[in-house]
mmCIF file of C-alpha atoms and ligand atoms in Angstrom:
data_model
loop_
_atom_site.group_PDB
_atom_site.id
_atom_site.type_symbol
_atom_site.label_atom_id
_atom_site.label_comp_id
_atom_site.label_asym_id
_atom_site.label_seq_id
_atom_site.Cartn_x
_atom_site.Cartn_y
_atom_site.Cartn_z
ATOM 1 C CA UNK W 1 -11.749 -17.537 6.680
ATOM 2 C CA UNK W 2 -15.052 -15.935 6.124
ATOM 3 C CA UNK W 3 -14.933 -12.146 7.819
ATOM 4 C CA UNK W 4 -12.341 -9.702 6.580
ATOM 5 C CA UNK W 5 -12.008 -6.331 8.198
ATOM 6 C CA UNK W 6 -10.243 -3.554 6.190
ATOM 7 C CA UNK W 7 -8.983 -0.913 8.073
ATOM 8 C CA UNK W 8 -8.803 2.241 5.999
ATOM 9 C CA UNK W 9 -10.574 2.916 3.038
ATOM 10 C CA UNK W 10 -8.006 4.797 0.925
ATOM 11 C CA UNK W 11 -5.892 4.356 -2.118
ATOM 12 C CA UNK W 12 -5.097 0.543 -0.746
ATOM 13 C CA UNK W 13 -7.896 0.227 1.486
ATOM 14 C CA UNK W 14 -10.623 0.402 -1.174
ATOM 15 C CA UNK W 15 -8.275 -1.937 -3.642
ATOM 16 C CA UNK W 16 -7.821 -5.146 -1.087
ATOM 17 C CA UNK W 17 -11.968 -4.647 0.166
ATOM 18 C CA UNK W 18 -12.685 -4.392 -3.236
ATOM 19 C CA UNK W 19 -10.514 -7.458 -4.126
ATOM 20 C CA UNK W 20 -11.745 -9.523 -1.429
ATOM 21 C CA UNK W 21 -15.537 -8.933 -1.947
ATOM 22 C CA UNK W 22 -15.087 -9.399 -5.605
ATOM 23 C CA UNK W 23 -13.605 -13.419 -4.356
ATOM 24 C CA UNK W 24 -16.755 -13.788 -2.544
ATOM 25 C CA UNK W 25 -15.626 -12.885 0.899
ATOM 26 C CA UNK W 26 -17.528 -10.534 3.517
ATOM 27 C CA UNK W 27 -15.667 -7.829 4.119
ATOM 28 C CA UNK W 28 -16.353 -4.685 6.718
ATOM 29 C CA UNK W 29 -14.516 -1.502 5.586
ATOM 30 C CA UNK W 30 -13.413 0.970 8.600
ATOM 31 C CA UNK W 31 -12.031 4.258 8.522
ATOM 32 C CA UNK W 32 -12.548 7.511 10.954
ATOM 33 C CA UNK W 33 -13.257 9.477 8.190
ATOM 34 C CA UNK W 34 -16.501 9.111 6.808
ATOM 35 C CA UNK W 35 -16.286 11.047 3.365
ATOM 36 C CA UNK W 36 -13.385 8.620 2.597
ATOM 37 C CA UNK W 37 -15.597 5.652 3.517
ATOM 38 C CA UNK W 38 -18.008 7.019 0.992
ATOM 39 C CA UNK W 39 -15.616 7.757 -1.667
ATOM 40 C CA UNK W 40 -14.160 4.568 -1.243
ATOM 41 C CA UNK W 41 -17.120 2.992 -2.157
ATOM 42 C CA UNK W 42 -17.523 4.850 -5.635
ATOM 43 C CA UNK W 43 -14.034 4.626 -6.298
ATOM 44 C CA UNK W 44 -14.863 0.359 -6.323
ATOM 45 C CA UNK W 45 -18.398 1.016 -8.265
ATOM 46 C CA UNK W 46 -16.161 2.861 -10.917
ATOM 47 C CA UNK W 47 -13.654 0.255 -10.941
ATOM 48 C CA UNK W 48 -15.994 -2.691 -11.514
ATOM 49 C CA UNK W 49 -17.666 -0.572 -14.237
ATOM 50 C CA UNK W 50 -14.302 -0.435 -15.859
ATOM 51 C CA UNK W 51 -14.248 -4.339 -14.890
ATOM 52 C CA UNK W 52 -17.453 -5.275 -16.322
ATOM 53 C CA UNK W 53 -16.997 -2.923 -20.269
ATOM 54 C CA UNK W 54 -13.648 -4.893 -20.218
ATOM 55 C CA UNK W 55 -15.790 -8.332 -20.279
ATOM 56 C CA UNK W 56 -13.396 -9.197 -17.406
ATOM 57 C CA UNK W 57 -16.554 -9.546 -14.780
ATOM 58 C CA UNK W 58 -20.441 -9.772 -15.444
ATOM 59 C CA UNK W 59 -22.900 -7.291 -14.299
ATOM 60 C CA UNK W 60 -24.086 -9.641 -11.377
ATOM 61 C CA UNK W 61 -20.974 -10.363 -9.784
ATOM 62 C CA UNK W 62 -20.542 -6.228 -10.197
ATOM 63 C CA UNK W 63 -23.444 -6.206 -7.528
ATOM 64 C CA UNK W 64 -22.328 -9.474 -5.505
ATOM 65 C CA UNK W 65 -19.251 -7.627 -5.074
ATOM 66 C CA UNK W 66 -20.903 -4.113 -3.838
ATOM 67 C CA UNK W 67 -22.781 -6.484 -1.639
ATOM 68 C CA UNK W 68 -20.295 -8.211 0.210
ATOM 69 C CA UNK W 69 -18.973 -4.725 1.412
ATOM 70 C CA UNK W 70 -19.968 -2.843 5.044
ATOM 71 C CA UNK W 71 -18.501 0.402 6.105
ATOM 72 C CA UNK W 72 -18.475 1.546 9.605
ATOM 73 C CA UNK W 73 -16.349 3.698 11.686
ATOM 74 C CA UNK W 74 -16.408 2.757 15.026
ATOM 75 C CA UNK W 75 -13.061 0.007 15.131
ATOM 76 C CA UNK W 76 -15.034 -1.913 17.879
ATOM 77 C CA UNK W 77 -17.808 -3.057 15.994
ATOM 78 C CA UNK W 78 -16.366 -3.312 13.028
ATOM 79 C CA UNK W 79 -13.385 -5.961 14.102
ATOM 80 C CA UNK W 80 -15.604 -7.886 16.503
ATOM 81 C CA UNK W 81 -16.593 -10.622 13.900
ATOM 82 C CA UNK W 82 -13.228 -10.873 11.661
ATOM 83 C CA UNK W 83 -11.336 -14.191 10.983
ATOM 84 C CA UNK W 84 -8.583 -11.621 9.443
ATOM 85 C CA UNK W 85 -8.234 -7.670 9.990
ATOM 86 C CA UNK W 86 -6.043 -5.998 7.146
ATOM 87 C CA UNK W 87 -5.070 -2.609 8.737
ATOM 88 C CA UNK W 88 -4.604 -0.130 5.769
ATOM 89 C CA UNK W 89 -4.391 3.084 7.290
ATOM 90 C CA UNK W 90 -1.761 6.215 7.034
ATOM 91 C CA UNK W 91 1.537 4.987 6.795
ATOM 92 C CA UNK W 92 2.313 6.160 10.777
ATOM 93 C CA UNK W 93 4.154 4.219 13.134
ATOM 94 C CA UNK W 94 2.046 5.927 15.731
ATOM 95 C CA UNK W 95 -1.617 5.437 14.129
ATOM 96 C CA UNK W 96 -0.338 1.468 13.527
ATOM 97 C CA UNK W 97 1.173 0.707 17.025
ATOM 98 C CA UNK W 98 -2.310 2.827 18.283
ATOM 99 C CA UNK W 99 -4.684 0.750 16.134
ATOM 100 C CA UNK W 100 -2.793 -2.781 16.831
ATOM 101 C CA UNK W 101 -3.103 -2.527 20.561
ATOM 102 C CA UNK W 102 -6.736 -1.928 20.237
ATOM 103 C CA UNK W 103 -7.163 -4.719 17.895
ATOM 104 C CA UNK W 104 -5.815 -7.473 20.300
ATOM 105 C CA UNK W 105 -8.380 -6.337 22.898
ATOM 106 C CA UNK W 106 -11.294 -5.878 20.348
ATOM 107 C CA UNK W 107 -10.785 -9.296 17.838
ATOM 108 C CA UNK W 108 -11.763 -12.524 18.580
ATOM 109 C CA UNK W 109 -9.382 -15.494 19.645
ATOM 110 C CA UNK W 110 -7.411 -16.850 16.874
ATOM 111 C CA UNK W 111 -8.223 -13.571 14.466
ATOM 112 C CA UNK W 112 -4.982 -12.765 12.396
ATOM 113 C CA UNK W 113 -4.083 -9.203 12.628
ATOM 114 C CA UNK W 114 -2.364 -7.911 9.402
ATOM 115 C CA UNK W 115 -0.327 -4.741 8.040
ATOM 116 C CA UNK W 116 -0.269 -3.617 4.673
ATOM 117 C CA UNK W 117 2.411 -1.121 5.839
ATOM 118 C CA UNK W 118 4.977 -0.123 3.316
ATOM 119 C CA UNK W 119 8.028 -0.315 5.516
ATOM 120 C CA UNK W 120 7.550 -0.057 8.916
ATOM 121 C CA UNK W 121 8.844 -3.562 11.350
ATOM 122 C CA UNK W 122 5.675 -6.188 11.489
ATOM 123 C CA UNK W 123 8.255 -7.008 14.635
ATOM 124 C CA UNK W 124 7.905 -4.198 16.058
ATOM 125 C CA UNK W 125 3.638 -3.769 15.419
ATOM 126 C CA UNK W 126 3.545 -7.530 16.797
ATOM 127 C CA UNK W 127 5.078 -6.200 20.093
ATOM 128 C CA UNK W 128 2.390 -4.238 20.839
ATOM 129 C CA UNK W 129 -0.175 -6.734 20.830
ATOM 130 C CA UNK W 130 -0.792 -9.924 22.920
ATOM 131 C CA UNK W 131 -0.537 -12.267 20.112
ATOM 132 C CA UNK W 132 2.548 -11.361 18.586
ATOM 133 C CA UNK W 133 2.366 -14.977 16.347
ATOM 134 C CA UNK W 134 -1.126 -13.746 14.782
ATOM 135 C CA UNK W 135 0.730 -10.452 13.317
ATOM 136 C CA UNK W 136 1.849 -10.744 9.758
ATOM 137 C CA UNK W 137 2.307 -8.447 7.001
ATOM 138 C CA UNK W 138 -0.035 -8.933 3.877
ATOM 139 C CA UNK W 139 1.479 -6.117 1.464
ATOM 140 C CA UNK W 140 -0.702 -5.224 -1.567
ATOM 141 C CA UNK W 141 0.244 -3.556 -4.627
ATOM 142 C CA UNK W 142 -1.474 -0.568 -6.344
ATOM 143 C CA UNK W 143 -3.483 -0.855 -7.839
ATOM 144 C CA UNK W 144 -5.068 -4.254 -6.233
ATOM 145 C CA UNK W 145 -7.478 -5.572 -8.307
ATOM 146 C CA UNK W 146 -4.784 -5.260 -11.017
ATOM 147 C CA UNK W 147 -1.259 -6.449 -9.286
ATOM 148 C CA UNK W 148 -1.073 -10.081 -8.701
ATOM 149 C CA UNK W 149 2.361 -9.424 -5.773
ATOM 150 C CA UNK W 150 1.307 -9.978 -2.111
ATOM 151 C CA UNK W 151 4.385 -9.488 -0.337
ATOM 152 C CA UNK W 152 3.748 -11.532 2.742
ATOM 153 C CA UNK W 153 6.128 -10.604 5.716
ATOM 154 C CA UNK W 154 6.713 -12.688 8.497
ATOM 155 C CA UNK W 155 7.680 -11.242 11.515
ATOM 156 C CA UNK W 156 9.942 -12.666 14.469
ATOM 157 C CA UNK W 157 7.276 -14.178 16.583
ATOM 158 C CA UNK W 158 4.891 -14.987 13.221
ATOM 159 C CA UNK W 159 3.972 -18.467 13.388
ATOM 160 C CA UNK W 160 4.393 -20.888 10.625
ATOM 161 C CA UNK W 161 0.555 -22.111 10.696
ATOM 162 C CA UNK W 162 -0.167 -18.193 10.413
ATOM 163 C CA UNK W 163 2.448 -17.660 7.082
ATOM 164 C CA UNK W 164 0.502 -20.790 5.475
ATOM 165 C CA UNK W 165 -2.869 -19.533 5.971
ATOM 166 C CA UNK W 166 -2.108 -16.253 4.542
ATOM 167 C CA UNK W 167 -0.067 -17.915 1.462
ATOM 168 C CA UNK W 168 -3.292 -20.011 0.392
ATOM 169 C CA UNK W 169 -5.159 -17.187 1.213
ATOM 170 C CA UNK W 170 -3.359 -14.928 -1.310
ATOM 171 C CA UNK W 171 -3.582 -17.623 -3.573
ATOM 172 C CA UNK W 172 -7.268 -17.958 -3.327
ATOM 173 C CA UNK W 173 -7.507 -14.124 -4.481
ATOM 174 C CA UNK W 174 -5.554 -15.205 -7.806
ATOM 175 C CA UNK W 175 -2.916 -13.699 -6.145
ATOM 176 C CA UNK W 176 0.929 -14.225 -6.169
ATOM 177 C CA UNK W 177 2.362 -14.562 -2.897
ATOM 178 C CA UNK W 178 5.684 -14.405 -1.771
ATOM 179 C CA UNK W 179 7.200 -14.921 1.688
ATOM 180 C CA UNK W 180 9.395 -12.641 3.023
ATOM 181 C CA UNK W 181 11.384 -11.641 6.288
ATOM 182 C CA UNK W 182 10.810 -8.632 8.266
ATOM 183 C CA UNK W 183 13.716 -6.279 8.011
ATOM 184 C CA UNK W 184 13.355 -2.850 6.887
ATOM 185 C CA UNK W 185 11.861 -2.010 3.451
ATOM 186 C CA UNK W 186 11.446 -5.941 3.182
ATOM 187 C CA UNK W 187 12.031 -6.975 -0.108
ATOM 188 C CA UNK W 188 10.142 -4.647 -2.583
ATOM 189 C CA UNK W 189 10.929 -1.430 -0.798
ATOM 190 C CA UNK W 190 14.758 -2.362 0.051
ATOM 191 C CA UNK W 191 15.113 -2.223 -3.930
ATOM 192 C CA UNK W 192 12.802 0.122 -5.814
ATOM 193 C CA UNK W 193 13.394 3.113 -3.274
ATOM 194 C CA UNK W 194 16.868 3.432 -3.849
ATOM 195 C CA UNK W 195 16.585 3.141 -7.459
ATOM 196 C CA UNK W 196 13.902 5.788 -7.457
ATOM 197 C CA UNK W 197 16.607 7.982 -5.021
ATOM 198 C CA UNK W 198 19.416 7.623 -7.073
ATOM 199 C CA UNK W 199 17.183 8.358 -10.435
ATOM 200 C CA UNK W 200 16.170 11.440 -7.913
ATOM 201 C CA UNK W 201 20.235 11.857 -7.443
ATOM 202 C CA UNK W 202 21.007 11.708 -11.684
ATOM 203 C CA UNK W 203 18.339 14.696 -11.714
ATOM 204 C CA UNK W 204 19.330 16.445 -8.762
ATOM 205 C CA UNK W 205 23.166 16.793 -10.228
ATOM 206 C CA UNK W 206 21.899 17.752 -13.567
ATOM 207 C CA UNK W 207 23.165 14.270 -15.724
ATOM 208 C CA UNK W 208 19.902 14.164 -17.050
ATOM 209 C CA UNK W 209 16.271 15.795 -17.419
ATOM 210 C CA UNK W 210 13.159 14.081 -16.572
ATOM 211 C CA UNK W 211 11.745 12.562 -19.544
ATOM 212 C CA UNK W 212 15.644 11.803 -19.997
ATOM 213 C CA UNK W 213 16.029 10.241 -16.857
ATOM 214 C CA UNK W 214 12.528 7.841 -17.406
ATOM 215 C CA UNK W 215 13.377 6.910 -21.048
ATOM 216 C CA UNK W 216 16.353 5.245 -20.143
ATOM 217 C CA UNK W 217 15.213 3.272 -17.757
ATOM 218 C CA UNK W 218 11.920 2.425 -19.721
ATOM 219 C CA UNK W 219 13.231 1.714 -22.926
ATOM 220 C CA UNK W 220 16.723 0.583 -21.666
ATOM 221 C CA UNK W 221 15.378 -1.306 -18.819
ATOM 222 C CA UNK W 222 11.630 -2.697 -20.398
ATOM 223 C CA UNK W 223 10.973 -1.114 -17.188
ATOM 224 C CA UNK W 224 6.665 0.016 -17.847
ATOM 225 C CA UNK W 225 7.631 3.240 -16.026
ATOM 226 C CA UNK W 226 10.210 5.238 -15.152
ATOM 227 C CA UNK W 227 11.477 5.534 -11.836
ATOM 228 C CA UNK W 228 10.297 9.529 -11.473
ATOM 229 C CA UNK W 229 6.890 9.177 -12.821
ATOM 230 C CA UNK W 230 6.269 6.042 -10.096
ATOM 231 C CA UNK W 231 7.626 8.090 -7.281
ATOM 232 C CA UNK W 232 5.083 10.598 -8.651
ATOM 233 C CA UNK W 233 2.222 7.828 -8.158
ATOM 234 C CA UNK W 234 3.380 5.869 -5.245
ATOM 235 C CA UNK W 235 3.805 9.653 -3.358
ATOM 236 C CA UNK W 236 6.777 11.527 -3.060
ATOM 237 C CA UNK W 237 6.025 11.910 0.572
ATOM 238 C CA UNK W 238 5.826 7.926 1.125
ATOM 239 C CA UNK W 239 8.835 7.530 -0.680
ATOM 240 C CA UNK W 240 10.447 10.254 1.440
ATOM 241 C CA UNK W 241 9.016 8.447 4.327
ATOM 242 C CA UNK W 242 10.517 4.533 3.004
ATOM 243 C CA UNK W 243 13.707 6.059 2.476
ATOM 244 C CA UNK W 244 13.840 7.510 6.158
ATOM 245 C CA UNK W 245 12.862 3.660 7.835
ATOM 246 C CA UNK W 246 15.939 2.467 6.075
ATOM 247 C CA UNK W 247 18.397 4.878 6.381
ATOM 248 C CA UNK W 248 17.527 4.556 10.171
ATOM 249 C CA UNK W 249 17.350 0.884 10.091
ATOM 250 C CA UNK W 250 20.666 -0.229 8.788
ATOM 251 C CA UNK W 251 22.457 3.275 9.514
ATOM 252 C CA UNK W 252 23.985 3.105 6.067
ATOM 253 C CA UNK W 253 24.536 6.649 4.212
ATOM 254 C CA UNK W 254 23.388 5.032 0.947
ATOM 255 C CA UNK W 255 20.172 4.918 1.968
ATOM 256 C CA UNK W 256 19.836 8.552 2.904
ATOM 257 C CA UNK W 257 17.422 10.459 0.711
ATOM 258 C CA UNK W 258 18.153 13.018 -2.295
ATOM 259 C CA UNK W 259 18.090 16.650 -1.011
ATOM 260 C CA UNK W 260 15.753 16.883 -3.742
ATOM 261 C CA UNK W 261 13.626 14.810 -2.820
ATOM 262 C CA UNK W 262 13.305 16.346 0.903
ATOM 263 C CA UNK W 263 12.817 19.786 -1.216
ATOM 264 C CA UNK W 264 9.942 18.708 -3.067
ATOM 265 C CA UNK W 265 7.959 17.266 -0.024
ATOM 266 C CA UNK W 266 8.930 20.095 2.402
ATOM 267 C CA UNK W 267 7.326 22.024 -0.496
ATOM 268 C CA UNK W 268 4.118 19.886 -0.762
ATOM 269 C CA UNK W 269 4.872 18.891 -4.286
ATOM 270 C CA UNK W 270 4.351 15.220 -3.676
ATOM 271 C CA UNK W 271 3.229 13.598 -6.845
ATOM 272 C CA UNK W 272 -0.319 12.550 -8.457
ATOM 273 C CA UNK W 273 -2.221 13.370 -5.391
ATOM 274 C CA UNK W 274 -0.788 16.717 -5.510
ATOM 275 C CA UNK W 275 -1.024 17.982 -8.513
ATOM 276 C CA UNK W 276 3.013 17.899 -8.949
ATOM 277 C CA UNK W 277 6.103 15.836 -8.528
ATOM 278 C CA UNK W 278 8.341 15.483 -10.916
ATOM 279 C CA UNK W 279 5.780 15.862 -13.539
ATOM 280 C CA UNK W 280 2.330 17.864 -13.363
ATOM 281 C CA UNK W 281 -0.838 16.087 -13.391
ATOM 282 C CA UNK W 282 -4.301 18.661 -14.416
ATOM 283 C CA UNK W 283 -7.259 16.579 -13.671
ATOM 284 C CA UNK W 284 -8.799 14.627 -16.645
ATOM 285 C CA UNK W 285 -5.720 14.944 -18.956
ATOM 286 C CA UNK W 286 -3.566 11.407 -19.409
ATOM 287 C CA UNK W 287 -0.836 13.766 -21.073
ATOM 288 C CA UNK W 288 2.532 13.144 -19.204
ATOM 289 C CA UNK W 289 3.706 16.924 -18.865
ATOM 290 C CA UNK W 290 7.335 17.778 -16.933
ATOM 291 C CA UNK W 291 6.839 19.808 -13.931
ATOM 292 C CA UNK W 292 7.499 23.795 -14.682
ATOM 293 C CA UNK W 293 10.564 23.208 -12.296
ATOM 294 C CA UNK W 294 12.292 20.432 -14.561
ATOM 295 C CA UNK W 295 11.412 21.867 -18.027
HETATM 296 N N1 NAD F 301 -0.189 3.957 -1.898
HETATM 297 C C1 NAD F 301 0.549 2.921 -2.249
HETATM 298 O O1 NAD F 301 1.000 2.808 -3.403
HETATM 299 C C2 NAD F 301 0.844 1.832 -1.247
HETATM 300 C C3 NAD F 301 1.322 0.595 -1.712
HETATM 301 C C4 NAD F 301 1.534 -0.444 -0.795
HETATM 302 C C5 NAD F 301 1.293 -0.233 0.558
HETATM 303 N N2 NAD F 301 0.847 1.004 0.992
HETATM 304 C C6 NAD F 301 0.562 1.155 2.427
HETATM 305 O O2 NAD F 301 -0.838 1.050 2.633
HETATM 306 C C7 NAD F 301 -1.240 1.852 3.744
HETATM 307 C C8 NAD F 301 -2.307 2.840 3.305
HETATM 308 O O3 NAD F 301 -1.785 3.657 2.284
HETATM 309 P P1 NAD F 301 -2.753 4.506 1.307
HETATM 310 O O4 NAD F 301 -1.889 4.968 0.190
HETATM 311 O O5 NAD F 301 -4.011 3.734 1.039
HETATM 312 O O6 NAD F 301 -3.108 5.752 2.282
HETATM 313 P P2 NAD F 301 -4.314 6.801 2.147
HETATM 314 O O7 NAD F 301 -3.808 8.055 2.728
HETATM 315 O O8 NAD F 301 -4.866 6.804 0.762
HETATM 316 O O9 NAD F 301 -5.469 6.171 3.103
HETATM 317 C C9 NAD F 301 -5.307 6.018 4.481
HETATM 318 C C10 NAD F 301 -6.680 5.983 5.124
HETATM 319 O O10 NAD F 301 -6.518 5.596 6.498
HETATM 320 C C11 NAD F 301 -7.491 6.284 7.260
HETATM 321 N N3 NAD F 301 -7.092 6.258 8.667
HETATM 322 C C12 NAD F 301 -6.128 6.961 9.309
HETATM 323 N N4 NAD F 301 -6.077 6.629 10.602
HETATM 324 C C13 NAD F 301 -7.047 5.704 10.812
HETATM 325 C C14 NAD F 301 -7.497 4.980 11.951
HETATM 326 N N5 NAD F 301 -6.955 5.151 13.150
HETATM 327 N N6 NAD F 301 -8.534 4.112 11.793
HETATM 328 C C15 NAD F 301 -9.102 3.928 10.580
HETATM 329 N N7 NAD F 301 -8.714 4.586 9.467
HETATM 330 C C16 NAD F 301 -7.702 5.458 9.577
HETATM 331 C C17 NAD F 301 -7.511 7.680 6.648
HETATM 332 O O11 NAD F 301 -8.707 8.372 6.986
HETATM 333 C C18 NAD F 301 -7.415 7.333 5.143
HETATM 334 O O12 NAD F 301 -8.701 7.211 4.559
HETATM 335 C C19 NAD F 301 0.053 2.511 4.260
HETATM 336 O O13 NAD F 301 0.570 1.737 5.296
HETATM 337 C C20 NAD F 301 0.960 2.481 3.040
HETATM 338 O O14 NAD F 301 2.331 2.500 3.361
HETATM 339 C C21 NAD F 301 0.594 2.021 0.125
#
């Protein structure tokens, strides 16, 4: 396992090419967009600055890192050479089931082909290609340099010599894997989204405010956040999105999102990369402020 494509260079795109070059692997970053291919790239420069003040890297394995990155956007050349393809990009069944057919025509024999896709089936991706036992899903945390979770999902047809590879592999990125079956939300989704819906619920029927709401559950529950400020950063509209695959994929009411919640995205108010969620976020201040809205 030497060539690692990264498809999509955004929030978790730039994290896992970042995290992979940084273990000495050569990595070729894709996306169609080429401002986001270059902002990608000094999103990782700032975030092995950070590294190397920290003492937590050295100055040349700052530029070994930088090195072992490519960017292109044509998907053609950049897959042709990969051992493993990470696909990263918008969390769309369509863009996914799109990109996945093309990779099984573009990759090499043997390549694995995996998802870092929140919640949508690896079963279902898999299906879609013609080597359904190469699929897998290799779910990174944000940030990744920082989160040592890989969420590895097998699908139906994954194989077991496929599962083991990626296992060792997360392992070799100081990483903590954990295998997983593919149903919907897996395992990390099927739990934190409905905690963050019903915390969306306790607001939503006025038991609590905001900062209420997130003190409990931080101070009550050692929990590092609360569950309304990481909606805010994981994206309302990806939470909105979560909730919807499992509501649909076990038909059960409790799963159905907060009115609230569908509100607030409808309106565009979907957290960190908005501007404002539940709280508001003005560019360069760390102060935690309650949205206008809530206060
Ligand atoms: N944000 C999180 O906290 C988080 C955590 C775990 C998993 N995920 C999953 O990771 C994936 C990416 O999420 P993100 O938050 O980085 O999204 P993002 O919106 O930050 O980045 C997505 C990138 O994909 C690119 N893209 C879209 N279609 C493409 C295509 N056909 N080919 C190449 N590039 C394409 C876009 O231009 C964009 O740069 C999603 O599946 C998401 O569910 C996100």
């Amino acid at each position: 396992m030497e060539n690692i494509t990264v498809i999509g260079s955004g929030t978790m795109g730039n994290g896992i090419a970042h995290t992979f070059a940084q273990h000495g692997f050569k990595v070729t970053l894709v996306d169609i967009n080429q401002d986001a291919l270059k902002r990608a790239i000094t999103t990782i420069a700032g975030n092995l600055d950070r590294q190397v003040k920290k003492g937590a890297i050295d100055e040349q394995l700052k530029a070994l890192t930088l090195n072992n990155i490519t960017t292109f956007t044509d998907l053609q050349t950049a897959v042709a050479n990969a051992d493993l393809v990470i696909e990263a990009a918008t969390e769309n069944q369509e863009i996914k089931l799109n990109l996945f057919k093309q990779l099984s025509d573009y990759c090499k024999a043997g390549a694995i082909l995996a998802s870092n896709t929140s919640s949508i089936s690896i079963t279902q991706i898999a299906s879609v290609t013609k080597v359904p036992g190469n699929v897998i899903g290799m779910h990174f945390m944000n940030p990744v340099p920082v989160m040592k979770l890989v969420e590895v999902i097998r699908g139906y047809a994954t194989t077991d010599a496929v599962t083991n590879i990626i296992m060792d592999l997360s392992k070799q990125l100081d990483k903590v894997p954990v295998e997983v079956n593919d149903y919907p939300g897996f395992v990390a989704n099927r739990i934190l989204m409905p905690m963050i819906n019903e915390a969306i619920y306790t607001l939503y029927e006025g038991v609590a405010g905001v900062e209420e709401i997130d003190t409990v559950m931080k101070l009550g529950m050692a929990h590092p956040m609360g569950p309304l400020q990481l909606a805010d950063f994981i994206g309302l509209d990806v939470c909105l999105a979560i909730l919807n695959v499992l509501h649909k994929g076990f038909g059960n009411p409790k799963y159905a999102p907060c009115p609230l919640l569908v509100n607030m995205v409808t309106a565009g108010h979907n957290g960190v990369k908005t501007g404002s969620g539940f709280y508001k976020y003005t560019p360069g201040s760390k102060d935690l402020v309650v949205a206008d809205k809530f206060s």
